[in-house]
């Protein structure tokens, strides 16, 4: 059995792998969830590719990523972020190497849901601007613990997905402005939460909230939030749209706008 080839992926139910968040992990748009990417169940391997574009008042963010799911136990991901400073001028880029291990449970049928432990190793391509703003480092590692649970017939007969993520991080604006700063260099423990209501098996609407550290004296950092809708055309293709409220970024206030992400899973 150990030497047999992995089964073709596709056993998991529709939408149970979530979508791809902006750092390349399976989850919502802003936060990683305890679910793993793709369609693989036990004994299967699957891959996922995604592209994301977000546009707020003075900035735009593009992300391209790939992820692998090994036996519904381990997720490995790689993402490249491109952050354009449309008003200030310039571009920042970041590579993110991620891994997520499912520790326990299942989001559908286990009383306590699913629990996963993840890491995201982040490295800026060019850290000159981050250093000028007071960042201590241009690379760092986020560590997070996530739990996800699907509650059947929870609201008006509709299924409700809940997720809570605790993240240990030094990242400024997710790492796009470096790590640590003149105000604080040590790690912060922050909270991220998501709700998703399944209007139909292929349609999900929800909200997300992501708490952020505030390390840089010259660039106060706001918490992130969104309202999203995701459509799963089938097990392999999904499209997510969202309204974003990212608050202050690098001295420019009240950054709001739209988000669109396409995911293909095999």
PDB file of C-alpha atoms in Angstrom:
ATOM      1  CA  UNK A   1       0.000   0.000   0.000  1.00  0.00           C
ATOM      2  CA  UNK A   2       2.843   2.407   0.777  1.00  0.00           C
ATOM      3  CA  UNK A   3       4.334   1.945  -2.678  1.00  0.00           C
ATOM      4  CA  UNK A   4       1.027   2.367  -4.525  1.00  0.00           C
ATOM      5  CA  UNK A   5       0.527   5.648  -6.457  1.00  0.00           C
ATOM      6  CA  UNK A   6      -1.644   8.303  -4.843  1.00  0.00           C
ATOM      7  CA  UNK A   7      -5.296   8.252  -5.853  1.00  0.00           C
ATOM      8  CA  UNK A   8      -6.617  10.935  -8.141  1.00  0.00           C
ATOM      9  CA  UNK A   9      -7.963  13.848  -6.117  1.00  0.00           C
ATOM     10  CA  UNK A  10     -11.611  14.843  -6.068  1.00  0.00           C
ATOM     11  CA  UNK A  11     -13.304  13.008  -3.190  1.00  0.00           C
ATOM     12  CA  UNK A  12     -13.974  16.043  -1.012  1.00  0.00           C
ATOM     13  CA  UNK A  13     -17.288  17.888  -1.136  1.00  0.00           C
ATOM     14  CA  UNK A  14     -17.742  21.110  -3.087  1.00  0.00           C
ATOM     15  CA  UNK A  15     -16.261  24.263  -1.428  1.00  0.00           C
ATOM     16  CA  UNK A  16     -14.675  22.380   1.508  1.00  0.00           C
ATOM     17  CA  UNK A  17     -11.190  23.572   0.488  1.00  0.00           C
ATOM     18  CA  UNK A  18     -12.173  27.230   0.713  1.00  0.00           C
ATOM     19  CA  UNK A  19     -10.519  29.670  -1.682  1.00  0.00           C
ATOM     20  CA  UNK A  20      -6.966  31.051  -1.830  1.00  0.00           C
ATOM     21  CA  UNK A  21      -6.123  33.909   0.534  1.00  0.00           C
ATOM     22  CA  UNK A  22      -3.725  36.725  -0.356  1.00  0.00           C
ATOM     23  CA  UNK A  23      -0.695  34.895   1.080  1.00  0.00           C
ATOM     24  CA  UNK A  24      -1.300  31.699  -0.895  1.00  0.00           C
ATOM     25  CA  UNK A  25      -2.890  29.460   1.748  1.00  0.00           C
ATOM     26  CA  UNK A  26      -6.346  27.909   1.635  1.00  0.00           C
ATOM     27  CA  UNK A  27      -8.927  29.987   3.460  1.00  0.00           C
ATOM     28  CA  UNK A  28     -10.822  33.196   2.809  1.00  0.00           C
ATOM     29  CA  UNK A  29      -9.452  36.244   1.057  1.00  0.00           C
ATOM     30  CA  UNK A  30      -7.647  37.809   4.011  1.00  0.00           C
ATOM     31  CA  UNK A  31      -7.083  34.943   6.435  1.00  0.00           C
ATOM     32  CA  UNK A  32      -5.896  31.316   6.262  1.00  0.00           C
ATOM     33  CA  UNK A  33      -8.385  28.730   7.509  1.00  0.00           C
ATOM     34  CA  UNK A  34      -7.861  25.268   8.978  1.00  0.00           C
ATOM     35  CA  UNK A  35      -8.978  23.634   5.712  1.00  0.00           C
ATOM     36  CA  UNK A  36      -6.392  22.492   3.165  1.00  0.00           C
ATOM     37  CA  UNK A  37      -6.239  23.540  -0.494  1.00  0.00           C
ATOM     38  CA  UNK A  38      -7.668  21.610  -3.405  1.00  0.00           C
ATOM     39  CA  UNK A  39      -9.912  18.574  -3.618  1.00  0.00           C
ATOM     40  CA  UNK A  40      -7.733  15.853  -2.051  1.00  0.00           C
ATOM     41  CA  UNK A  41      -9.068  13.575   0.646  1.00  0.00           C
ATOM     42  CA  UNK A  42      -7.143  10.923   2.582  1.00  0.00           C
ATOM     43  CA  UNK A  43      -4.822   9.000   0.268  1.00  0.00           C
ATOM     44  CA  UNK A  44      -5.020  11.636  -2.499  1.00  0.00           C
ATOM     45  CA  UNK A  45      -2.858  14.476  -3.800  1.00  0.00           C
ATOM     46  CA  UNK A  46      -4.145  17.666  -5.423  1.00  0.00           C
ATOM     47  CA  UNK A  47      -2.775  20.953  -6.726  1.00  0.00           C
ATOM     48  CA  UNK A  48      -4.258  24.446  -6.850  1.00  0.00           C
ATOM     49  CA  UNK A  49      -3.339  27.554  -8.844  1.00  0.00           C
ATOM     50  CA  UNK A  50      -4.756  31.023  -8.203  1.00  0.00           C
ATOM     51  CA  UNK A  51      -4.494  34.637  -9.301  1.00  0.00           C
ATOM     52  CA  UNK A  52      -5.772  37.599  -7.282  1.00  0.00           C
ATOM     53  CA  UNK A  53      -6.099  41.327  -7.941  1.00  0.00           C
ATOM     54  CA  UNK A  54      -7.113  43.917  -5.347  1.00  0.00           C
ATOM     55  CA  UNK A  55      -7.529  47.637  -6.029  1.00  0.00           C
ATOM     56  CA  UNK A  56      -7.991  50.264  -3.312  1.00  0.00           C
ATOM     57  CA  UNK A  57      -7.851  54.045  -3.518  1.00  0.00           C
ATOM     58  CA  UNK A  58      -4.076  54.532  -3.711  1.00  0.00           C
ATOM     59  CA  UNK A  59      -2.656  51.024  -4.097  1.00  0.00           C
ATOM     60  CA  UNK A  60      -3.119  47.788  -6.033  1.00  0.00           C
ATOM     61  CA  UNK A  61      -2.084  44.281  -5.057  1.00  0.00           C
ATOM     62  CA  UNK A  62      -1.594  41.315  -7.361  1.00  0.00           C
ATOM     63  CA  UNK A  63      -0.909  37.758  -6.196  1.00  0.00           C
ATOM     64  CA  UNK A  64      -0.155  34.541  -8.089  1.00  0.00           C
ATOM     65  CA  UNK A  65       0.215  31.283  -6.214  1.00  0.00           C
ATOM     66  CA  UNK A  66       0.302  27.508  -6.342  1.00  0.00           C
ATOM     67  CA  UNK A  67      -0.401  24.996  -3.582  1.00  0.00           C
ATOM     68  CA  UNK A  68      -0.226  21.246  -3.100  1.00  0.00           C
ATOM     69  CA  UNK A  69      -2.355  19.116  -0.799  1.00  0.00           C
ATOM     70  CA  UNK A  70      -0.788  15.838   0.292  1.00  0.00           C
ATOM     71  CA  UNK A  71      -3.267  13.239   1.610  1.00  0.00           C
ATOM     72  CA  UNK A  72      -5.451  15.926   3.222  1.00  0.00           C
ATOM     73  CA  UNK A  73      -2.785  16.226   5.909  1.00  0.00           C
ATOM     74  CA  UNK A  74      -0.173  18.688   4.597  1.00  0.00           C
ATOM     75  CA  UNK A  75      -0.505  21.804   2.433  1.00  0.00           C
ATOM     76  CA  UNK A  76       2.543  23.433   0.822  1.00  0.00           C
ATOM     77  CA  UNK A  77       2.215  26.745  -1.021  1.00  0.00           C
ATOM     78  CA  UNK A  78       4.246  29.343  -2.890  1.00  0.00           C
ATOM     79  CA  UNK A  79       3.009  32.865  -3.696  1.00  0.00           C
ATOM     80  CA  UNK A  80       4.401  36.065  -5.191  1.00  0.00           C
ATOM     81  CA  UNK A  81       2.794  39.363  -4.201  1.00  0.00           C
ATOM     82  CA  UNK A  82       3.168  42.562  -6.250  1.00  0.00           C
ATOM     83  CA  UNK A  83       2.163  45.773  -4.468  1.00  0.00           C
ATOM     84  CA  UNK A  84       1.946  48.886  -6.674  1.00  0.00           C
ATOM     85  CA  UNK A  85       2.074  52.302  -5.007  1.00  0.00           C
ATOM     86  CA  UNK A  86      -0.200  53.962  -7.543  1.00  0.00           C
ATOM     87  CA  UNK A  87      -0.229  57.398  -5.883  1.00  0.00           C
ATOM     88  CA  UNK A  88       3.249  57.499  -4.332  1.00  0.00           C
ATOM     89  CA  UNK A  89       4.951  55.707  -7.219  1.00  0.00           C
ATOM     90  CA  UNK A  90       6.961  52.493  -7.104  1.00  0.00           C
ATOM     91  CA  UNK A  91       6.398  48.776  -6.595  1.00  0.00           C
ATOM     92  CA  UNK A  92       7.041  46.323  -3.755  1.00  0.00           C
ATOM     93  CA  UNK A  93       7.251  42.552  -4.205  1.00  0.00           C
ATOM     94  CA  UNK A  94       7.286  39.679  -1.746  1.00  0.00           C
ATOM     95  CA  UNK A  95       7.712  35.884  -1.950  1.00  0.00           C
ATOM     96  CA  UNK A  96       5.798  33.728   0.535  1.00  0.00           C
ATOM     97  CA  UNK A  97       6.596  30.073   1.213  1.00  0.00           C
ATOM     98  CA  UNK A  98       3.826  28.403   3.220  1.00  0.00           C
ATOM     99  CA  UNK A  99       3.137  25.094   4.928  1.00  0.00           C
ATOM    100  CA  UNK A 100       0.052  24.010   6.851  1.00  0.00           C
ATOM    101  CA  UNK A 101      -0.385  20.770   8.834  1.00  0.00           C
ATOM    102  CA  UNK A 102      -3.846  19.500   9.720  1.00  0.00           C
ATOM    103  CA  UNK A 103      -3.544  18.486  13.352  1.00  0.00           C
ATOM    104  CA  UNK A 104      -6.998  17.210  14.117  1.00  0.00           C
ATOM    105  CA  UNK A 105     -10.561  16.788  13.000  1.00  0.00           C
ATOM    106  CA  UNK A 106     -12.809  17.627  10.085  1.00  0.00           C
ATOM    107  CA  UNK A 107     -14.806  20.852   9.558  1.00  0.00           C
ATOM    108  CA  UNK A 108     -17.999  19.028   8.582  1.00  0.00           C
ATOM    109  CA  UNK A 109     -18.504  16.063  10.883  1.00  0.00           C
ATOM    110  CA  UNK A 110     -16.234  16.539  13.899  1.00  0.00           C
ATOM    111  CA  UNK A 111     -17.730  18.189  16.986  1.00  0.00           C
ATOM    112  CA  UNK A 112     -14.687  20.424  17.431  1.00  0.00           C
ATOM    113  CA  UNK A 113     -14.163  21.098  13.742  1.00  0.00           C
ATOM    114  CA  UNK A 114     -10.737  21.025  12.101  1.00  0.00           C
ATOM    115  CA  UNK A 115      -7.485  22.399  13.589  1.00  0.00           C
ATOM    116  CA  UNK A 116      -4.354  23.252  11.590  1.00  0.00           C
ATOM    117  CA  UNK A 117      -0.934  24.725  12.348  1.00  0.00           C
ATOM    118  CA  UNK A 118       0.683  26.843   9.638  1.00  0.00           C
ATOM    119  CA  UNK A 119       3.822  28.838   8.858  1.00  0.00           C
ATOM    120  CA  UNK A 120       4.445  31.509   6.232  1.00  0.00           C
ATOM    121  CA  UNK A 121       8.043  32.445   5.441  1.00  0.00           C
ATOM    122  CA  UNK A 122       8.055  35.883   3.808  1.00  0.00           C
ATOM    123  CA  UNK A 123      10.895  37.613   1.960  1.00  0.00           C
ATOM    124  CA  UNK A 124      10.817  41.034   0.309  1.00  0.00           C
ATOM    125  CA  UNK A 125      12.422  41.286  -3.116  1.00  0.00           C
ATOM    126  CA  UNK A 126      13.628  44.862  -2.469  1.00  0.00           C
ATOM    127  CA  UNK A 127      13.513  46.215   1.078  1.00  0.00           C
ATOM    128  CA  UNK A 128      14.821  49.770   0.559  1.00  0.00           C
ATOM    129  CA  UNK A 129      11.465  51.478   1.178  1.00  0.00           C
ATOM    130  CA  UNK A 130      10.703  49.300   4.198  1.00  0.00           C
ATOM    131  CA  UNK A 131      14.095  50.128   5.683  1.00  0.00           C
ATOM    132  CA  UNK A 132      13.543  53.845   5.055  1.00  0.00           C
ATOM    133  CA  UNK A 133      10.262  53.674   6.979  1.00  0.00           C
ATOM    134  CA  UNK A 134      12.009  52.060   9.962  1.00  0.00           C
ATOM    135  CA  UNK A 135      11.518  48.314   9.413  1.00  0.00           C
ATOM    136  CA  UNK A 136      14.036  46.142  11.248  1.00  0.00           C
ATOM    137  CA  UNK A 137      14.111  43.273   8.737  1.00  0.00           C
ATOM    138  CA  UNK A 138      13.075  42.485   5.166  1.00  0.00           C
ATOM    139  CA  UNK A 139      12.177  38.869   5.863  1.00  0.00           C
ATOM    140  CA  UNK A 140      10.285  37.087   8.594  1.00  0.00           C
ATOM    141  CA  UNK A 141       8.058  34.158   9.545  1.00  0.00           C
ATOM    142  CA  UNK A 142       4.398  34.142  10.573  1.00  0.00           C
ATOM    143  CA  UNK A 143       3.101  31.210  12.642  1.00  0.00           C
ATOM    144  CA  UNK A 144      -0.631  30.593  12.992  1.00  0.00           C
ATOM    145  CA  UNK A 145      -3.153  28.192  14.507  1.00  0.00           C
ATOM    146  CA  UNK A 146      -6.552  27.986  12.795  1.00  0.00           C
ATOM    147  CA  UNK A 147      -9.790  26.192  13.563  1.00  0.00           C
ATOM    148  CA  UNK A 148     -12.707  25.839  11.115  1.00  0.00           C
ATOM    149  CA  UNK A 149     -16.185  24.413  11.652  1.00  0.00           C
ATOM    150  CA  UNK A 150     -19.243  24.051   9.392  1.00  0.00           C
ATOM    151  CA  UNK A 151     -22.521  24.337  11.290  1.00  0.00           C
ATOM    152  CA  UNK A 152     -25.385  22.600   9.482  1.00  0.00           C
ATOM    153  CA  UNK A 153     -28.698  24.514   9.135  1.00  0.00           C
ATOM    154  CA  UNK A 154     -27.384  27.213  11.482  1.00  0.00           C
ATOM    155  CA  UNK A 155     -29.058  30.322   9.987  1.00  0.00           C
ATOM    156  CA  UNK A 156     -32.443  30.101   8.279  1.00  0.00           C
ATOM    157  CA  UNK A 157     -31.706  26.514   7.353  1.00  0.00           C
ATOM    158  CA  UNK A 158     -28.409  27.513   5.696  1.00  0.00           C
ATOM    159  CA  UNK A 159     -25.015  26.080   6.601  1.00  0.00           C
ATOM    160  CA  UNK A 160     -22.599  28.461   8.326  1.00  0.00           C
ATOM    161  CA  UNK A 161     -18.798  28.180   8.282  1.00  0.00           C
ATOM    162  CA  UNK A 162     -16.826  29.788  11.102  1.00  0.00           C
ATOM    163  CA  UNK A 163     -13.059  30.199  11.346  1.00  0.00           C
ATOM    164  CA  UNK A 164     -10.775  31.592  14.018  1.00  0.00           C
ATOM    165  CA  UNK A 165      -7.042  32.103  13.422  1.00  0.00           C
ATOM    166  CA  UNK A 166      -4.396  33.162  15.948  1.00  0.00           C
ATOM    167  CA  UNK A 167      -1.250  34.520  14.294  1.00  0.00           C
ATOM    168  CA  UNK A 168       2.183  35.299  15.724  1.00  0.00           C
ATOM    169  CA  UNK A 169       3.815  37.905  13.483  1.00  0.00           C
ATOM    170  CA  UNK A 170       6.261  40.811  13.145  1.00  0.00           C
ATOM    171  CA  UNK A 171       5.013  41.727   9.661  1.00  0.00           C
ATOM    172  CA  UNK A 172       4.187  45.303   8.647  1.00  0.00           C
ATOM    173  CA  UNK A 173       1.239  45.345   6.217  1.00  0.00           C
ATOM    174  CA  UNK A 174       1.519  41.588   5.879  1.00  0.00           C
ATOM    175  CA  UNK A 175       5.281  41.868   5.230  1.00  0.00           C
ATOM    176  CA  UNK A 176       5.082  44.278   2.294  1.00  0.00           C
ATOM    177  CA  UNK A 177       6.633  46.991   4.501  1.00  0.00           C
ATOM    178  CA  UNK A 178       9.108  44.680   6.212  1.00  0.00           C
ATOM    179  CA  UNK A 179       9.133  43.195   9.696  1.00  0.00           C
ATOM    180  CA  UNK A 180       9.363  44.905  13.076  1.00  0.00           C
ATOM    181  CA  UNK A 181       9.960  48.600  13.455  1.00  0.00           C
ATOM    182  CA  UNK A 182      10.958  51.545  15.598  1.00  0.00           C
ATOM    183  CA  UNK A 183       7.757  51.283  17.683  1.00  0.00           C
ATOM    184  CA  UNK A 184       7.908  47.531  18.243  1.00  0.00           C
ATOM    185  CA  UNK A 185      10.258  44.813  17.056  1.00  0.00           C
ATOM    186  CA  UNK A 186       8.971  41.797  19.009  1.00  0.00           C
ATOM    187  CA  UNK A 187       6.229  39.443  17.851  1.00  0.00           C
ATOM    188  CA  UNK A 188       2.543  40.274  18.264  1.00  0.00           C
ATOM    189  CA  UNK A 189      -0.283  37.773  18.738  1.00  0.00           C
ATOM    190  CA  UNK A 190      -3.202  38.865  16.548  1.00  0.00           C
ATOM    191  CA  UNK A 191      -6.679  37.486  15.879  1.00  0.00           C
ATOM    192  CA  UNK A 192      -8.356  36.793  12.540  1.00  0.00           C
ATOM    193  CA  UNK A 193     -11.973  35.721  12.134  1.00  0.00           C
ATOM    194  CA  UNK A 194     -14.230  34.647   9.246  1.00  0.00           C
ATOM    195  CA  UNK A 195     -17.902  33.814   8.724  1.00  0.00           C
ATOM    196  CA  UNK A 196     -19.316  32.241   5.569  1.00  0.00           C
ATOM    197  CA  UNK A 197     -23.018  31.574   4.929  1.00  0.00           C
ATOM    198  CA  UNK A 198     -23.809  29.017   2.220  1.00  0.00           C
ATOM    199  CA  UNK A 199     -26.785  30.439   0.335  1.00  0.00           C
ATOM    200  CA  UNK A 200     -26.617  27.381  -1.938  1.00  0.00           C
ATOM    201  CA  UNK A 201     -24.100  24.536  -2.321  1.00  0.00           C
ATOM    202  CA  UNK A 202     -22.129  26.624  -4.829  1.00  0.00           C
ATOM    203  CA  UNK A 203     -22.591  30.137  -3.341  1.00  0.00           C
ATOM    204  CA  UNK A 204     -21.016  31.518  -0.165  1.00  0.00           C
ATOM    205  CA  UNK A 205     -21.272  35.045   1.257  1.00  0.00           C
ATOM    206  CA  UNK A 206     -19.424  36.223   4.323  1.00  0.00           C
ATOM    207  CA  UNK A 207     -17.267  38.649   6.239  1.00  0.00           C
ATOM    208  CA  UNK A 208     -13.669  38.616   7.465  1.00  0.00           C
ATOM    209  CA  UNK A 209     -11.666  40.558  10.029  1.00  0.00           C
ATOM    210  CA  UNK A 210      -7.887  40.557  10.395  1.00  0.00           C
ATOM    211  CA  UNK A 211      -6.149  42.253  13.302  1.00  0.00           C
ATOM    212  CA  UNK A 212      -2.748  43.787  12.563  1.00  0.00           C
ATOM    213  CA  UNK A 213       0.313  44.799  14.623  1.00  0.00           C
ATOM    214  CA  UNK A 214       1.419  48.449  14.618  1.00  0.00           C
ATOM    215  CA  UNK A 215       5.229  48.510  14.519  1.00  0.00           C
ATOM    216  CA  UNK A 216       6.167  51.598  12.483  1.00  0.00           C
ATOM    217  CA  UNK A 217       5.989  55.075  13.970  1.00  0.00           C
ATOM    218  CA  UNK A 218       5.685  56.844  10.601  1.00  0.00           C
ATOM    219  CA  UNK A 219       3.089  54.482   9.111  1.00  0.00           C
ATOM    220  CA  UNK A 220       0.265  53.635  11.508  1.00  0.00           C
ATOM    221  CA  UNK A 221      -1.364  50.324  10.627  1.00  0.00           C
ATOM    222  CA  UNK A 222      -5.093  49.541  10.591  1.00  0.00           C
ATOM    223  CA  UNK A 223      -6.962  46.279  10.922  1.00  0.00           C
ATOM    224  CA  UNK A 224      -8.370  44.750   7.730  1.00  0.00           C
ATOM    225  CA  UNK A 225     -11.948  43.698   6.965  1.00  0.00           C
ATOM    226  CA  UNK A 226     -13.981  42.587   3.979  1.00  0.00           C
ATOM    227  CA  UNK A 227     -17.365  41.417   2.751  1.00  0.00           C
ATOM    228  CA  UNK A 228     -17.092  38.661   0.140  1.00  0.00           C
ATOM    229  CA  UNK A 229     -19.063  36.393  -2.177  1.00  0.00           C
ATOM    230  CA  UNK A 230     -17.625  33.204  -3.670  1.00  0.00           C
ATOM    231  CA  UNK A 231     -19.077  31.058  -6.451  1.00  0.00           C
ATOM    232  CA  UNK A 232     -17.890  27.477  -7.002  1.00  0.00           C
ATOM    233  CA  UNK A 233     -18.650  26.577 -10.606  1.00  0.00           C
ATOM    234  CA  UNK A 234     -17.627  23.010  -9.793  1.00  0.00           C
ATOM    235  CA  UNK A 235     -15.006  21.278  -7.625  1.00  0.00           C
ATOM    236  CA  UNK A 236     -12.226  22.671  -9.779  1.00  0.00           C
ATOM    237  CA  UNK A 237     -13.025  26.334 -10.510  1.00  0.00           C
ATOM    238  CA  UNK A 238     -14.131  29.131  -8.185  1.00  0.00           C
ATOM    239  CA  UNK A 239     -14.340  32.920  -8.369  1.00  0.00           C
ATOM    240  CA  UNK A 240     -14.341  35.229  -5.340  1.00  0.00           C
ATOM    241  CA  UNK A 241     -15.228  38.920  -5.215  1.00  0.00           C
ATOM    242  CA  UNK A 242     -15.024  41.207  -2.179  1.00  0.00           C
ATOM    243  CA  UNK A 243     -15.290  44.756  -0.902  1.00  0.00           C
ATOM    244  CA  UNK A 244     -12.185  45.662   1.116  1.00  0.00           C
ATOM    245  CA  UNK A 245     -11.606  48.138   3.939  1.00  0.00           C
ATOM    246  CA  UNK A 246      -7.861  48.196   4.679  1.00  0.00           C
ATOM    247  CA  UNK A 247      -7.719  51.458   6.626  1.00  0.00           C
ATOM    248  CA  UNK A 248      -4.461  53.437   6.637  1.00  0.00           C
ATOM    249  CA  UNK A 249      -1.520  52.162   4.571  1.00  0.00           C
ATOM    250  CA  UNK A 250       1.868  53.920   4.592  1.00  0.00           C
ATOM    251  CA  UNK A 251       0.394  57.262   5.629  1.00  0.00           C
ATOM    252  CA  UNK A 252      -2.523  57.276   3.174  1.00  0.00           C
ATOM    253  CA  UNK A 253      -5.864  56.988   4.949  1.00  0.00           C
ATOM    254  CA  UNK A 254      -9.106  55.105   4.362  1.00  0.00           C
ATOM    255  CA  UNK A 255      -8.036  52.599   1.705  1.00  0.00           C
ATOM    256  CA  UNK A 256     -11.162  50.916   0.324  1.00  0.00           C
ATOM    257  CA  UNK A 257     -11.849  49.061  -2.886  1.00  0.00           C
ATOM    258  CA  UNK A 258     -12.476  45.762  -4.632  1.00  0.00           C
ATOM    259  CA  UNK A 259     -10.964  42.287  -4.778  1.00  0.00           C
ATOM    260  CA  UNK A 260     -11.255  39.482  -7.342  1.00  0.00           C
ATOM    261  CA  UNK A 261      -9.655  36.041  -7.169  1.00  0.00           C
ATOM    262  CA  UNK A 262      -9.785  33.057  -9.553  1.00  0.00           C
ATOM    263  CA  UNK A 263      -8.846  29.571  -8.330  1.00  0.00           C
ATOM    264  CA  UNK A 264      -8.350  26.357 -10.307  1.00  0.00           C
ATOM    265  CA  UNK A 265      -7.942  23.069  -8.414  1.00  0.00           C
ATOM    266  CA  UNK A 266      -6.921  19.684  -9.839  1.00  0.00           C
TER     267      UNK A 266
END
